[in-house]
Coordinates of C-alpha atoms in Angstrom, one line a residue:
X20 CA 134.0 92.7 84.0
X21 CA 133.2 90.3 81.3
X22 CA 131.4 90.6 77.7
X23 CA 127.5 90.2 77.5
X24 CA 127.6 86.5 76.4
X25 CA 129.9 85.5 79.6
X26 CA 128.1 87.7 82.1
X27 CA 124.4 85.9 81.6
X28 CA 125.9 82.5 81.6
X29 CA 127.3 83.1 84.7
X30 CA 124.0 84.6 85.6
X31 CA 122.1 81.5 84.9
X32 CA 124.4 79.0 85.9
X33 CA 124.2 80.2 89.8
X34 CA 128.0 81.7 89.8
X35 CA 126.7 85.4 91.0
X36 CA 123.8 83.8 93.3
X37 CA 125.8 84.3 96.6
X38 CA 127.0 87.9 95.8
X39 CA 123.2 88.6 95.1
X40 CA 121.8 87.0 98.1
X41 CA 124.2 89.1 100.4
X42 CA 122.6 92.2 98.7
X43 CA 118.9 91.1 97.4
X44 CA 118.6 89.1 100.8
X45 CA 116.2 86.1 99.9
X46 CA 116.1 83.5 97.3
X47 CA 113.2 85.0 95.5
X48 CA 114.7 88.1 95.2
X49 CA 118.0 86.6 94.0
X50 CA 116.0 85.0 90.8
X51 CA 114.1 88.3 90.2
X52 CA 117.4 90.1 90.1
X53 CA 118.9 87.7 87.9
X54 CA 116.3 88.2 85.3
X55 CA 116.5 91.9 85.4
X56 CA 120.4 91.8 85.2
X57 CA 120.2 90.1 82.1
X58 CA 117.7 92.5 80.8
X59 CA 120.0 95.1 81.8
X60 CA 122.7 93.6 80.0
X61 CA 120.9 93.0 76.7
X62 CA 119.7 97.0 76.8
X63 CA 123.4 97.5 77.0
X64 CA 124.1 95.3 73.7
X65 CA 121.5 96.6 72.1
X66 CA 122.7 100.2 72.7
X67 CA 126.1 100.4 72.4
X68 CA 127.0 96.8 71.3
X69 CA 128.7 94.4 73.3
X70 CA 132.2 95.2 75.0
X71 CA 134.4 92.4 77.2
X72 CA 134.6 95.1 80.0
X73 CA 130.9 95.1 81.2
X74 CA 130.3 95.3 84.8
X75 CA 127.0 95.8 87.0
X76 CA 126.4 98.3 89.9
X77 CA 123.9 98.9 92.1
X78 CA 122.7 101.7 94.6
X79 CA 119.5 101.8 96.7
X80 CA 117.0 104.1 97.7
X81 CA 116.9 104.8 101.5
X82 CA 114.0 105.4 104.5
X83 CA 113.9 107.9 107.1
X84 CA 113.3 105.8 110.5
X85 CA 114.1 108.4 112.7
X86 CA 114.6 112.4 113.1
X87 CA 111.5 113.8 111.4
X88 CA 112.2 117.4 110.4
X89 CA 115.5 117.8 112.6
X90 CA 118.2 117.8 110.2
X91 CA 117.6 121.1 108.9
X92 CA 118.1 122.3 112.9
X93 CA 121.7 120.2 112.9
X94 CA 119.7 117.6 114.9
X95 CA 120.2 113.7 114.6
X96 CA 118.4 111.4 112.1
X97 CA 118.2 107.7 112.0
X98 CA 118.0 106.2 108.3
X99 CA 118.5 103.1 106.5
X100 CA 118.6 101.8 103.0
X101 CA 115.9 99.6 101.7
X102 CA 116.2 96.5 98.8
X103 CA 114.7 98.8 96.0
X104 CA 117.9 99.9 94.0
X105 CA 118.9 101.6 90.3
X106 CA 121.2 99.1 88.8
X107 CA 123.0 100.0 85.6
X108 CA 125.5 97.8 83.3
X109 CA 128.4 100.3 82.4
X110 CA 131.8 100.2 80.6
X111 CA 134.7 102.4 80.1
X112 CA 134.8 104.8 77.1
X113 CA 137.8 106.8 76.3
X114 CA 136.7 110.1 74.8
X115 CA 135.4 111.6 77.8
X116 CA 131.8 111.2 77.1
X117 CA 129.2 109.7 79.5
X118 CA 126.2 108.4 77.7
X119 CA 123.3 106.9 80.3
X120 CA 120.5 105.7 78.9
X121 CA 117.4 104.8 81.7
X122 CA 114.7 102.6 80.9
X123 CA 111.6 104.6 79.9
X124 CA 113.8 108.0 79.4
X125 CA 115.6 109.4 76.7
X126 CA 119.5 108.9 76.6
X127 CA 121.8 111.8 78.0
X128 CA 124.9 112.4 76.6
X129 CA 127.5 114.7 78.7
X130 CA 131.0 115.6 77.8
X131 CA 132.8 115.8 81.1
X132 CA 135.5 118.2 79.4
X133 CA 133.4 120.4 80.4
X134 CA 132.7 120.7 84.4
X135 CA 131.2 124.4 84.4
X136 CA 127.7 124.4 86.1
X137 CA 125.0 124.7 83.2
X138 CA 121.7 126.4 84.7
X139 CA 119.9 125.0 81.8
X140 CA 120.5 121.3 83.4
X141 CA 118.9 122.3 87.1
X142 CA 116.3 119.9 87.5
X143 CA 117.8 117.4 85.2
X144 CA 119.9 114.1 85.3
X145 CA 122.6 115.3 83.2
X146 CA 123.3 118.3 85.6
X147 CA 123.8 115.2 88.4
X148 CA 126.4 113.6 86.1
X149 CA 128.4 116.7 85.2
X150 CA 128.1 117.4 89.0
X151 CA 129.4 114.2 90.2
X152 CA 132.4 114.5 87.9
X153 CA 132.8 117.8 88.8
X154 CA 132.9 116.8 92.6
X155 CA 135.3 113.7 92.0
X156 CA 137.7 116.2 89.8
X157 CA 137.6 118.4 92.6
X158 CA 138.4 116.1 95.6
X159 CA 141.5 114.6 93.3
X160 CA 140.0 111.7 92.0
X161 CA 140.2 110.1 88.5
X162 CA 136.8 110.6 86.0
X163 CA 136.4 109.5 82.9
X164 CA 133.7 108.7 80.0
X165 CA 131.5 105.4 80.1
X166 CA 128.6 104.2 78.6
X167 CA 125.8 103.1 80.9
X168 CA 122.3 101.2 80.6
X169 CA 120.6 101.7 83.7
X170 CA 116.8 100.6 85.2
X171 CA 115.4 102.2 88.4
X172 CA 112.9 100.4 91.4
X173 CA 113.3 103.1 93.4
X174 CA 109.8 104.4 93.3
X175 CA 109.7 108.1 92.5
X176 CA 107.6 110.6 95.0
X177 CA 107.6 108.0 97.5
X178 CA 110.2 109.1 100.1
X179 CA 112.7 106.8 99.0
X180 CA 114.7 109.1 97.5
X181 CA 115.0 107.9 93.6
X182 CA 117.6 111.0 93.1
X183 CA 119.9 110.3 95.8
X184 CA 120.2 106.5 94.0
X185 CA 120.9 107.9 90.6
X186 CA 123.7 110.5 92.2
X187 CA 125.1 107.5 94.2
X188 CA 125.0 104.8 91.1
X189 CA 127.0 107.7 89.1
X190 CA 129.4 107.9 91.8
X191 CA 130.0 104.3 92.5
X192 CA 130.7 103.8 88.7
X193 CA 132.9 106.4 88.9
X194 CA 134.5 105.3 91.7
X195 CA 135.2 101.8 90.8
X196 CA 135.8 101.9 86.9
X197 CA 138.2 105.0 87.5
X198 CA 139.6 105.0 91.1
X199 CA 139.5 101.0 91.9
X200 CA 137.0 101.7 94.5
X201 CA 139.2 103.4 96.9
X202 CA 136.5 106.4 97.4
X203 CA 134.7 105.7 100.5
X204 CA 130.9 105.8 100.9
X205 CA 130.5 108.9 102.5
X206 CA 132.9 111.0 100.3
X207 CA 130.6 109.5 97.6
X208 CA 127.7 110.6 99.5
X209 CA 128.8 114.6 100.2
X210 CA 130.1 114.6 96.6
X211 CA 126.5 113.5 95.5
X212 CA 125.0 116.3 97.8
X213 CA 127.7 118.6 96.0
X214 CA 126.1 117.9 92.8
X215 CA 122.7 118.1 93.6
X216 CA 123.0 121.4 95.1
X217 CA 125.3 123.1 92.5
X218 CA 124.5 121.3 89.3
X219 CA 120.8 120.3 89.8
X220 CA 119.9 123.4 91.6
X221 CA 118.3 121.6 94.8
X222 CA 119.5 122.9 98.1
X223 CA 119.2 119.4 99.8
X224 CA 121.1 118.2 103.0
X225 CA 123.1 115.0 103.4
X226 CA 120.4 112.5 104.8
X227 CA 119.3 111.0 101.4
X228 CA 122.9 110.4 99.8
X229 CA 124.3 109.0 103.1
X230 CA 121.8 106.5 103.4
X231 CA 121.9 105.4 99.8
X232 CA 126.0 105.3 99.9
X233 CA 126.7 103.6 103.2
X234 CA 124.1 101.4 103.5
X235 CA 122.2 99.6 106.2
X236 CA 120.9 101.5 109.2
X237 CA 123.0 104.5 109.9
X238 CA 122.7 107.6 112.3
X239 CA 123.5 110.9 111.5
X240 CA 124.4 113.9 113.7
X241 CA 124.1 117.3 111.7
X242 CA 125.6 119.8 114.8
X243 CA 128.4 120.7 112.2
X244 CA 126.3 119.8 108.9
X245 CA 129.9 120.6 107.4
X246 CA 131.3 117.6 109.2
X247 CA 128.4 115.5 109.9
X248 CA 129.2 112.4 112.4
X249 CA 128.1 109.1 110.6
X250 CA 128.1 106.0 112.2
X251 CA 126.4 102.7 110.7
X252 CA 124.2 100.9 113.1
X253 CA 125.0 97.0 113.9
X254 CA 121.6 95.7 113.4
X255 CA 120.2 92.6 111.4
X256 CA 116.9 93.8 110.3
X257 CA 116.2 90.1 108.5
X258 CA 116.3 88.6 112.1
X259 CA 113.7 90.6 113.5
X260 CA 110.7 89.0 112.0
X261 CA 109.1 92.3 110.4
X262 CA 108.7 93.8 107.4
X263 CA 109.2 97.5 106.4
X264 CA 106.3 98.8 104.6
X265 CA 105.6 101.8 102.9
X266 CA 102.3 103.1 102.2
X267 CA 101.4 105.3 99.7
X268 CA 98.5 107.0 100.5
X269 CA 98.3 109.5 97.2
X270 CA 98.1 113.5 97.5
X271 CA 100.3 116.2 95.4
X272 CA 103.6 117.2 97.1
X273 CA 103.5 120.3 93.9
X274 CA 101.4 123.2 96.4
X275 CA 103.2 121.8 99.9
X276 CA 106.4 124.0 99.6
X277 CA 105.1 126.8 101.7
X278 CA 104.1 124.1 104.5
X279 CA 107.5 122.7 104.2
X280 CA 109.2 125.9 104.5
X281 CA 107.2 126.6 107.6
X282 CA 108.3 123.7 109.5
X283 CA 111.9 125.1 109.4
X284 CA 111.2 128.6 109.3
X285 CA 108.8 128.2 112.5
X286 CA 112.0 126.4 114.4
X287 CA 114.4 128.7 113.1
X288 CA 112.2 131.6 114.4
X289 CA 111.9 129.7 118.0
X290 CA 116.0 129.7 117.7
X291 CA 116.3 133.1 117.0
X292 CA 114.3 134.3 120.1
X293 CA 117.6 133.2 122.1
X294 CA 119.8 134.4 119.4
X295 CA 120.4 131.4 117.7
X296 CA 120.4 130.5 114.2
X297 CA 119.0 126.9 115.0
X298 CA 117.4 124.8 117.6
X299 CA 120.4 122.8 118.2
X300 CA 121.9 125.8 119.4
X301 CA 119.7 126.6 122.0
X302 CA 119.6 124.6 125.7
X303 CA 116.1 122.5 125.6
X304 CA 115.8 123.8 129.5
X305 CA 116.6 127.4 128.6
X306 CA 113.8 127.0 125.9
X307 CA 111.4 125.4 128.1
X308 CA 111.5 128.3 130.5
X309 CA 110.8 130.7 128.1
X310 CA 107.9 129.1 126.6
X311 CA 105.8 132.3 126.8
X312 CA 108.4 134.6 125.2
X313 CA 108.6 132.2 122.1
X314 CA 104.9 132.5 122.0
X315 CA 104.8 135.9 122.4
X316 CA 107.8 136.4 120.0
X317 CA 106.7 133.8 117.3
X318 CA 103.9 131.5 117.5
X319 CA 102.1 128.5 119.4
X320 CA 103.1 126.1 116.4
X321 CA 106.4 127.2 116.5
X322 CA 106.6 126.2 120.2
X323 CA 105.2 122.6 119.2
X324 CA 107.4 122.2 116.7
X325 CA 110.8 123.2 118.6
X326 CA 109.0 120.6 121.3
X327 CA 109.4 118.1 118.9
X328 CA 112.7 119.1 117.7
X329 CA 114.1 118.0 121.0
X330 CA 112.2 115.1 121.7
X331 CA 113.0 113.5 117.9
X332 CA 116.7 114.1 118.7
X333 CA 116.6 112.1 122.1
X334 CA 114.0 109.3 120.5
X335 CA 116.8 109.0 117.4
X336 CA 119.5 108.1 119.9
X337 CA 117.2 106.2 121.6
X338 CA 116.3 104.1 118.5
X339 CA 119.8 103.5 117.8
X340 CA 120.5 102.2 121.5
X341 CA 117.2 100.1 121.0
X342 CA 118.8 98.2 117.7
X343 CA 122.5 97.8 118.9
X344 CA 120.5 96.5 122.2
X345 CA 118.6 94.0 119.9
X346 CA 115.5 95.3 121.7
X347 CA 113.2 95.6 118.5
X348 CA 110.1 96.0 121.0
X349 CA 111.5 98.8 122.4
X350 CA 112.9 100.1 118.9
X351 CA 108.8 100.0 117.6
X352 CA 107.5 102.0 120.7
X353 CA 110.0 104.6 119.6
X354 CA 109.0 104.6 115.9
X355 CA 105.5 105.0 117.0
X356 CA 106.3 107.9 119.8
X357 CA 108.3 109.5 116.6
X358 CA 104.9 109.8 114.5
X359 CA 102.7 110.8 117.5
X360 CA 105.2 113.8 117.7
X361 CA 104.9 114.6 114.3
X362 CA 101.4 114.4 114.1
X363 CA 100.6 116.4 117.3
X364 CA 103.6 118.5 117.6
X365 CA 105.3 119.0 114.3
X366 CA 101.9 119.2 112.6
X367 CA 103.0 117.5 109.1
X368 CA 100.6 115.0 108.9
X369 CA 98.1 117.1 106.8
X370 CA 98.1 120.7 105.4
X371 CA 96.0 123.1 107.0
X372 CA 94.8 124.4 103.3
X373 CA 92.7 121.4 102.8
X374 CA 91.8 120.0 106.1
X375 CA 89.0 117.8 104.2
X376 CA 91.6 115.7 102.7
X377 CA 93.9 114.0 105.0
X378 CA 94.9 110.7 103.4
X379 CA 97.9 110.5 105.7
X380 CA 95.8 110.8 108.7
X381 CA 93.7 107.9 107.8
X382 CA 96.6 105.6 106.9
X383 CA 98.0 106.4 110.4
X384 CA 94.7 105.5 112.1
X385 CA 94.7 102.5 110.1
X386 CA 97.9 101.4 111.2
X387 CA 96.8 102.0 115.1
X388 CA 93.7 99.9 114.3
X389 CA 95.6 96.8 112.4
X390 CA 99.3 97.1 114.5
X391 CA 98.2 98.4 118.0
X392 CA 100.5 96.5 120.4
X393 CA 102.1 94.4 117.8
X394 CA 103.8 97.1 115.2
X395 CA 104.8 100.5 114.5
X396 CA 104.0 103.2 112.3
X397 CA 104.8 107.0 111.7
X398 CA 104.3 109.4 109.2
X399 CA 107.1 108.9 106.1
X400 CA 109.9 111.8 105.0
X401 CA 108.5 115.4 104.5
X402 CA 104.8 114.5 105.1
X403 CA 101.7 116.3 104.5
X404 CA 100.8 114.2 101.6
X405 CA 102.2 110.9 100.1
X406 CA 103.5 108.2 102.2
X407 CA 103.8 106.3 105.6
X408 CA 105.9 103.6 107.2
X409 CA 105.1 101.0 109.2
X410 CA 107.1 97.9 110.9
X411 CA 104.6 94.7 110.5
X412 CA 104.9 91.6 111.9
X413 CA 105.7 89.2 109.1
X414 CA 102.6 86.7 110.4
X415 CA 100.3 89.7 109.9
X416 CA 101.9 91.2 106.5
X417 CA 99.3 89.9 103.8
X418 CA 96.3 90.9 105.9
X419 CA 97.7 94.2 106.5
X420 CA 98.6 94.8 103.0
X421 CA 95.1 93.6 101.4
X422 CA 93.5 96.0 104.4
X423 CA 95.7 98.8 103.5
X424 CA 95.2 98.5 99.9
X425 CA 91.5 98.3 100.0
X426 CA 91.8 101.8 101.3
X427 CA 94.6 103.2 99.3
X428 CA 94.2 101.4 96.2
X429 CA 95.8 98.3 94.7
X430 CA 99.6 97.9 94.8
X431 CA 100.0 100.9 97.3
X432 CA 101.5 98.6 100.0
X433 CA 105.0 98.4 99.1
X434 CA 106.5 95.5 101.1
X435 CA 110.8 96.3 101.8
X436 CA 113.6 95.3 103.8
X437 CA 116.4 97.0 105.2
X438 CA 119.5 96.6 102.8
X439 CA 122.7 95.9 104.4
X440 CA 125.0 97.3 101.3
X441 CA 124.8 100.9 99.7
X442 CA 126.4 101.5 96.6
X443 CA 128.3 98.7 95.3
X444 CA 129.7 96.8 92.2
X445 CA 127.3 93.5 92.1
X446 CA 130.2 91.6 89.5

């Protein structure tokens, strides 16, 4: 911690370069981040005045890699943090007030002496702040006020979970300002889920928050959703010779609520045929012997979506093994298999309500044309509209982005890396 002038001098001198290189990976990214940090520090001073205890914090966005639409039926997921993050300059204040100002948004003020749920804050960042403080307090941790100026590069609506990054950022600030960093990343993630469920009014799972908080590749087994098994996967993505691309194909998620609900609902109806609440509780062999009964009691699409669930669970395990074995070629094969299963069986690549518009399908077809035998591709996140994911060899990257952007607009292909850290204090 230091005052603004000291922090900016250390940034300019290169004193923080090694730390930033660990987090942001490339020399260019370090230089970009130094400029960004200086802007954030200046913004903090503009808003709150100088302070001799300013610290900088970061929380990343995340990407789902394997386990598409399995978590809600207590399945297995592989996810990773990415190098797009939300960063804040923050410092304590002693009156129990949190003031947070994000670039391009109005300042938020939350009195944490009041930790009751405010329904008028559902869907608002102020609800997340209050919820994070309430969660920390309920878990026996310290809370307190602070001023913060933040800036996010986590693309909104991209499936990279800007909301989880924001929650984890607030948790990381509380963790370091008031708890000496002793709150584990998994605990921060669980508190973030609690905040989003209870104070933001969104019944989300734990995937997004855990991937952002823990960092790097992680695997999560949701067999017991109250106590998911979370493990970090030992793999150095920077050494594999590929870039992770997220392609924004356009489309609006606003009218897709029924499509998303049907995926979960049909899986659960298939499980109910066997007297169970979720597919994880139904033995796959028993299911396969009774497909005709599921067709009769539910429908054909429920059968296919259940088959996707079983296959995707096994793929998520196999993807982890491939990464741990250093077999990136096998990993890519499994990623593409995952995408095919989502397309053919889970059927969340386009909505049957609007078959004339299939931007995600077009993007996947383009990827197969450009990357077959060399890269990997799949639908990203919930599907039906929005984004796809591709692993692209570095020597093909420029050509790949140019051709994808010719179809989906300039700037629609985002080139990312897997970040080795989750929510952290930078300096």
